[in-house]
Short mmCIF file of C-alpha atoms in Angstrom, two decimals:
data_model
loop_
_atom_site.label_atom_id
_atom_site.label_comp_id
_atom_site.label_asym_id
_atom_site.label_seq_id
_atom_site.Cartn_x
_atom_site.Cartn_y
_atom_site.Cartn_z
CA UNK Y 1 -14.66 -5.91 -4.85
CA UNK Y 2 -11.36 -4.49 -6.07
CA UNK Y 3 -9.12 -6.30 -8.52
CA UNK Y 4 -5.63 -6.14 -7.00
CA UNK Y 5 -2.75 -6.20 -9.50
CA UNK Y 6 0.94 -6.19 -8.62
CA UNK Y 7 3.19 -4.76 -11.33
CA UNK Y 8 6.39 -6.69 -10.97
CA UNK Y 9 9.69 -7.38 -12.73
CA UNK Y 10 12.95 -8.50 -11.14
CA UNK Y 11 15.03 -6.10 -13.19
CA UNK Y 12 15.45 -2.35 -13.17
CA UNK Y 13 14.64 -0.33 -16.27
CA UNK Y 14 11.74 -2.56 -17.29
CA UNK Y 15 9.23 0.26 -17.59
CA UNK Y 16 7.51 -0.95 -14.42
CA UNK Y 17 6.89 2.43 -12.86
CA UNK Y 18 5.84 4.01 -16.16
CA UNK Y 19 3.48 1.09 -16.68
CA UNK Y 20 1.81 1.32 -13.29
CA UNK Y 21 1.31 5.09 -13.44
CA UNK Y 22 -0.03 5.03 -16.97
CA UNK Y 23 -2.25 2.03 -16.36
CA UNK Y 24 -3.59 3.64 -13.21
CA UNK Y 25 -4.23 6.91 -15.04
CA UNK Y 26 -5.88 5.06 -17.92
CA UNK Y 27 -8.22 3.21 -15.56
CA UNK Y 28 -9.05 6.53 -13.92
CA UNK Y 29 -9.81 8.10 -17.32
CA UNK Y 30 -12.14 5.15 -17.97
CA UNK Y 31 -14.08 6.01 -14.81
CA UNK Y 32 -12.72 3.16 -12.70
CA UNK Y 33 -12.19 3.82 -8.99
CA UNK Y 34 -8.45 3.27 -8.91
CA UNK Y 35 -5.75 3.34 -6.24
CA UNK Y 36 -2.00 3.05 -6.88
CA UNK Y 37 0.21 1.88 -4.01
CA UNK Y 38 3.95 2.58 -4.26
CA UNK Y 39 5.99 -0.12 -2.48
CA UNK Y 40 9.32 0.73 -4.09
CA UNK Y 41 11.71 2.52 -1.75
CA UNK Y 42 12.98 4.62 -4.67
CA UNK Y 43 9.48 6.18 -4.78
CA UNK Y 44 9.66 6.80 -8.53
CA UNK Y 45 5.97 6.08 -8.97
CA UNK Y 46 5.21 8.69 -6.31
CA UNK Y 47 7.30 11.42 -7.93
CA UNK Y 48 6.17 10.27 -11.39
CA UNK Y 49 2.63 11.49 -10.71
CA UNK Y 50 3.75 14.86 -9.40
CA UNK Y 51 4.29 14.46 -5.67
CA UNK Y 52 7.25 15.99 -3.85
CA UNK Y 53 8.54 13.48 -1.28
CA UNK Y 54 9.19 16.33 1.14
CA UNK Y 55 5.48 17.17 1.11
CA UNK Y 56 4.17 13.67 1.87
CA UNK Y 57 2.44 13.80 5.24
CA UNK Y 58 1.25 10.17 5.37
CA UNK Y 59 2.45 7.18 3.39
CA UNK Y 60 2.16 3.42 3.12
CA UNK Y 61 5.08 3.25 5.54
CA UNK Y 62 2.92 4.78 8.27
CA UNK Y 63 0.45 1.92 7.83
CA UNK Y 64 3.20 -0.67 8.20
CA UNK Y 65 4.38 1.12 11.35
CA UNK Y 66 0.88 1.22 12.86
CA UNK Y 67 -1.51 -1.42 11.45
CA UNK Y 68 -4.36 0.03 13.51
CA UNK Y 69 -4.38 3.19 11.36
CA UNK Y 70 -7.24 3.68 8.91
CA UNK Y 71 -5.55 3.14 5.51
CA UNK Y 72 -7.66 5.92 4.03
CA UNK Y 73 -5.58 8.34 6.11
CA UNK Y 74 -2.59 7.59 3.85
CA UNK Y 75 -4.40 8.14 0.54
CA UNK Y 76 -3.64 11.29 -1.41
CA UNK Y 77 -4.89 12.47 -4.78
CA UNK Y 78 -2.99 13.57 -7.87
CA UNK Y 79 -3.83 16.78 -9.69
CA UNK Y 80 -5.67 14.71 -12.32
CA UNK Y 81 -7.72 12.81 -9.73
CA UNK Y 82 -5.99 9.43 -9.31
CA UNK Y 83 -5.88 8.11 -5.75
CA UNK Y 84 -2.41 7.25 -4.52
CA UNK Y 85 -0.63 5.75 -1.52
CA UNK Y 86 2.88 7.17 -1.59
CA UNK Y 87 6.24 5.63 -0.80
CA UNK Y 88 8.90 7.34 1.26
CA UNK Y 89 12.59 6.63 1.81
CA UNK Y 90 11.72 4.97 5.12
CA UNK Y 91 10.45 1.92 3.25
CA UNK Y 92 14.00 0.61 2.95
CA UNK Y 93 14.44 0.44 6.73
CA UNK Y 94 10.98 -1.03 7.19
CA UNK Y 95 11.73 -3.80 4.70
CA UNK Y 96 15.01 -4.62 6.43
CA UNK Y 97 13.21 -5.05 9.75
CA UNK Y 98 10.43 -7.28 8.41
CA UNK Y 99 10.10 -10.99 9.13
CA UNK Y 100 7.91 -13.76 7.65
CA UNK Y 101 5.19 -12.78 10.13
CA UNK Y 102 4.91 -9.41 8.34
CA UNK Y 103 4.26 -10.80 4.85
CA UNK Y 104 0.50 -10.23 5.02
CA UNK Y 105 0.43 -6.67 6.30
CA UNK Y 106 -0.39 -5.18 2.91
CA UNK Y 107 -3.09 -7.79 2.32
CA UNK Y 108 -4.79 -6.63 5.52
CA UNK Y 109 -4.48 -2.99 4.46
CA UNK Y 110 -5.94 -3.70 1.03
CA UNK Y 111 -8.82 -5.68 2.54
CA UNK Y 112 -9.95 -2.56 4.39
CA UNK Y 113 -10.06 -0.62 1.09
CA UNK Y 114 -11.63 -3.31 -1.05
CA UNK Y 115 -15.14 -1.85 -1.24
CA UNK Y 116 -13.89 1.63 -2.14
CA UNK Y 117 -12.09 0.72 -5.40
CA UNK Y 118 -12.49 -1.19 -8.63
CA UNK Y 119 -8.72 -1.57 -9.11
CA UNK Y 120 -5.77 -1.41 -6.75
CA UNK Y 121 -2.36 -1.42 -8.46
CA UNK Y 122 0.81 -2.12 -6.50
CA UNK Y 123 4.25 -0.97 -7.66
CA UNK Y 124 6.94 -3.35 -6.40
CA UNK Y 125 10.72 -3.14 -5.97
CA UNK Y 126 12.81 -4.64 -8.81
CA UNK Y 127 14.01 -7.48 -6.58
CA UNK Y 128 12.93 -10.04 -4.00
CA UNK Y 129 12.24 -9.00 -0.45
CA UNK Y 130 9.44 -8.47 2.03
CA UNK Y 131 7.87 -5.58 0.15
CA UNK Y 132 7.56 -7.76 -2.93
CA UNK Y 133 6.25 -10.67 -0.84
CA UNK Y 134 3.64 -8.34 0.66
CA UNK Y 135 2.52 -7.32 -2.82
CA UNK Y 136 2.28 -10.92 -4.02
CA UNK Y 137 0.33 -11.93 -0.91
CA UNK Y 138 -2.17 -9.11 -1.46
CA UNK Y 139 -2.58 -9.44 -5.24
CA UNK Y 140 -5.05 -11.29 -7.41
CA UNK Y 141 -2.86 -10.93 -10.49
CA UNK Y 142 0.63 -9.95 -11.59
CA UNK Y 143 1.35 -7.74 -14.59
CA UNK Y 144 4.92 -8.14 -15.88
CA UNK Y 145 6.49 -5.37 -18.00
CA UNK Y 146 9.48 -6.52 -20.05
CA UNK Y 147 11.76 -4.01 -21.75
CA UNK Y 148 13.22 -5.33 -24.98
CA UNK Y 149 16.86 -5.03 -23.97
CA UNK Y 150 19.68 -7.13 -22.59
CA UNK Y 151 19.12 -9.42 -19.59
CA UNK Y 152 15.35 -8.91 -19.67
CA UNK Y 153 14.76 -12.61 -20.28
CA UNK Y 154 16.69 -13.52 -17.14
CA UNK Y 155 14.66 -11.01 -15.14
CA UNK Y 156 11.43 -12.40 -16.60
CA UNK Y 157 12.41 -15.95 -15.66
CA UNK Y 158 13.17 -14.90 -12.08
CA UNK Y 159 9.89 -12.99 -11.89
CA UNK Y 160 7.85 -15.95 -13.09
CA UNK Y 161 9.65 -18.16 -10.59
CA UNK Y 162 8.77 -15.68 -7.83
CA UNK Y 163 5.11 -15.74 -8.82
CA UNK Y 164 5.10 -19.54 -8.93
CA UNK Y 165 6.67 -19.72 -5.48
CA UNK Y 166 4.11 -17.28 -4.08
CA UNK Y 167 1.29 -19.31 -5.59
CA UNK Y 168 2.68 -22.49 -4.08
CA UNK Y 169 3.50 -21.09 -0.65
CA UNK Y 170 1.08 -18.36 0.37
CA UNK Y 171 -1.32 -17.16 -2.36
CA UNK Y 172 -2.86 -20.00 -4.35
CA UNK Y 173 -5.26 -17.69 -6.21
CA UNK Y 174 -2.47 -15.62 -7.82
CA UNK Y 175 -2.50 -15.50 -11.63
CA UNK Y 176 -0.61 -13.73 -14.42
CA UNK Y 177 -2.47 -10.79 -15.94
CA UNK Y 178 0.00 -10.76 -18.80
CA UNK Y 179 3.49 -9.96 -20.02
CA UNK Y 180 3.75 -6.50 -21.57
CA UNK Y 181 6.63 -5.53 -23.85
CA UNK Y 182 7.80 -1.97 -23.13
CA UNK Y 183 10.29 0.47 -24.67
CA UNK Y 184 10.12 -1.44 -27.93
CA UNK Y 185 12.53 -0.25 -30.62
CA UNK Y 186 11.76 -2.29 -33.68
CA UNK Y 187 14.66 -3.20 -35.92
CA UNK Y 188 17.41 -3.42 -33.32
CA UNK Y 189 19.14 -6.78 -32.88
CA UNK Y 190 18.64 -6.98 -29.10
CA UNK Y 191 15.00 -5.91 -29.28
CA UNK Y 192 14.21 -8.41 -32.02
CA UNK Y 193 15.95 -11.19 -30.10
CA UNK Y 194 14.08 -10.52 -26.84
CA UNK Y 195 10.75 -10.25 -28.67
CA UNK Y 196 11.27 -13.52 -30.49
CA UNK Y 197 12.50 -15.48 -27.48
CA UNK Y 198 9.77 -14.37 -25.10
CA UNK Y 199 7.11 -14.93 -27.76
CA UNK Y 200 8.41 -18.47 -28.21
CA UNK Y 201 8.71 -19.28 -24.51
CA UNK Y 202 5.54 -17.61 -23.17
CA UNK Y 203 3.01 -17.25 -26.00
CA UNK Y 204 -0.06 -17.70 -23.81
CA UNK Y 205 0.95 -15.01 -21.32
CA UNK Y 206 1.89 -12.31 -23.84
CA UNK Y 207 -0.45 -9.37 -24.19
CA UNK Y 208 -1.52 -8.62 -27.79
CA UNK Y 209 0.07 -5.17 -27.87
CA UNK Y 210 3.38 -3.59 -26.88
CA UNK Y 211 4.50 -0.15 -25.74
CA UNK Y 212 6.83 1.60 -28.18
CA UNK Y 213 9.76 3.64 -26.93
CA UNK Y 214 8.27 7.11 -26.49
CA UNK Y 215 9.80 10.42 -25.47
CA UNK Y 216 6.35 11.54 -24.34
CA UNK Y 217 6.36 8.91 -21.58
CA UNK Y 218 9.77 10.11 -20.35
CA UNK Y 219 8.67 13.73 -20.49
CA UNK Y 220 5.51 12.86 -18.60
CA UNK Y 221 7.55 11.20 -15.84
CA UNK Y 222 9.74 14.29 -15.58
CA UNK Y 223 6.82 16.67 -15.12
CA UNK Y 224 4.78 14.32 -12.96
CA UNK Y 225 2.02 13.60 -15.46
CA UNK Y 226 1.52 10.10 -16.94
CA UNK Y 227 1.71 9.91 -20.71
CA UNK Y 228 -1.97 9.01 -21.09
CA UNK Y 229 -2.75 12.45 -19.64
CA UNK Y 230 0.30 14.33 -20.95
CA UNK Y 231 0.03 13.12 -24.57
CA UNK Y 232 -3.12 10.97 -24.93
CA UNK Y 233 -2.89 10.64 -28.72
CA UNK Y 234 0.57 9.08 -28.76
CA UNK Y 235 0.68 5.40 -29.69
CA UNK Y 236 2.25 4.51 -26.32
CA UNK Y 237 -0.63 6.17 -24.49
CA UNK Y 238 -3.14 4.35 -26.68
CA UNK Y 239 -1.51 1.04 -25.73
CA UNK Y 240 -1.94 1.77 -22.03
CA UNK Y 241 -5.57 2.68 -22.67
CA UNK Y 242 -6.00 -0.66 -24.46
CA UNK Y 243 -4.41 -2.42 -21.50
CA UNK Y 244 -6.80 -0.69 -19.10
CA UNK Y 245 -9.81 -1.71 -21.20
CA UNK Y 246 -8.56 -5.29 -21.27
CA UNK Y 247 -8.25 -5.33 -17.47
CA UNK Y 248 -11.77 -3.96 -17.13
CA UNK Y 249 -13.20 -6.48 -19.59
CA UNK Y 250 -11.55 -9.33 -17.68
CA UNK Y 251 -13.54 -8.61 -14.52
CA UNK Y 252 -16.89 -7.70 -16.08
#
């Protein structure tokens, strides 16, 4: 049975896409059968692992358009072996046309793939909407990346509220996998303030490691190779490997 984890933060620039691609790659390196699903209409996760949007023949959007399709028909593979369900620009229109009756479409898709994977990671848009609701309905857990910069605390509060509402309304089993600090620049006033405040407000949810600001992660995104593959010895890559091991340990 796959562990389904939505990576979610109601704020752009949180390191969400970098986190999902590196966590997915780390799980793959650790021999876990892993699928990443990109639900963000910007498709940054898709391009961040090396895919050209113009070359995508089948995507998650095709499965929303025709629920009778075998979801395996929309799975592609990165050059380093990670399984992926790509986003396309059409997701924006699909989301606009969704209604409450469509909130469980992704859950049904994931259920058909459950036996084929150990982990299914879902990249979500940085705001509320039916794509995010679909992810929360399908997920077992939510991983929340928080960049240590201005307005991150407000985004975190909104995200936690969204998870609580999902748990109350349509997915009672949903839990928090953890809050992960990303892009940490120690010594800056804003970074120190965010670190201290979140540590004080959410000590039980904080993961015991944080991702330092790393040029290797940015370079990896640019060339379509996650940092854990591009520069595995960097401290940031080691943190994502530690996160992957923690996720594995939690289900064993």
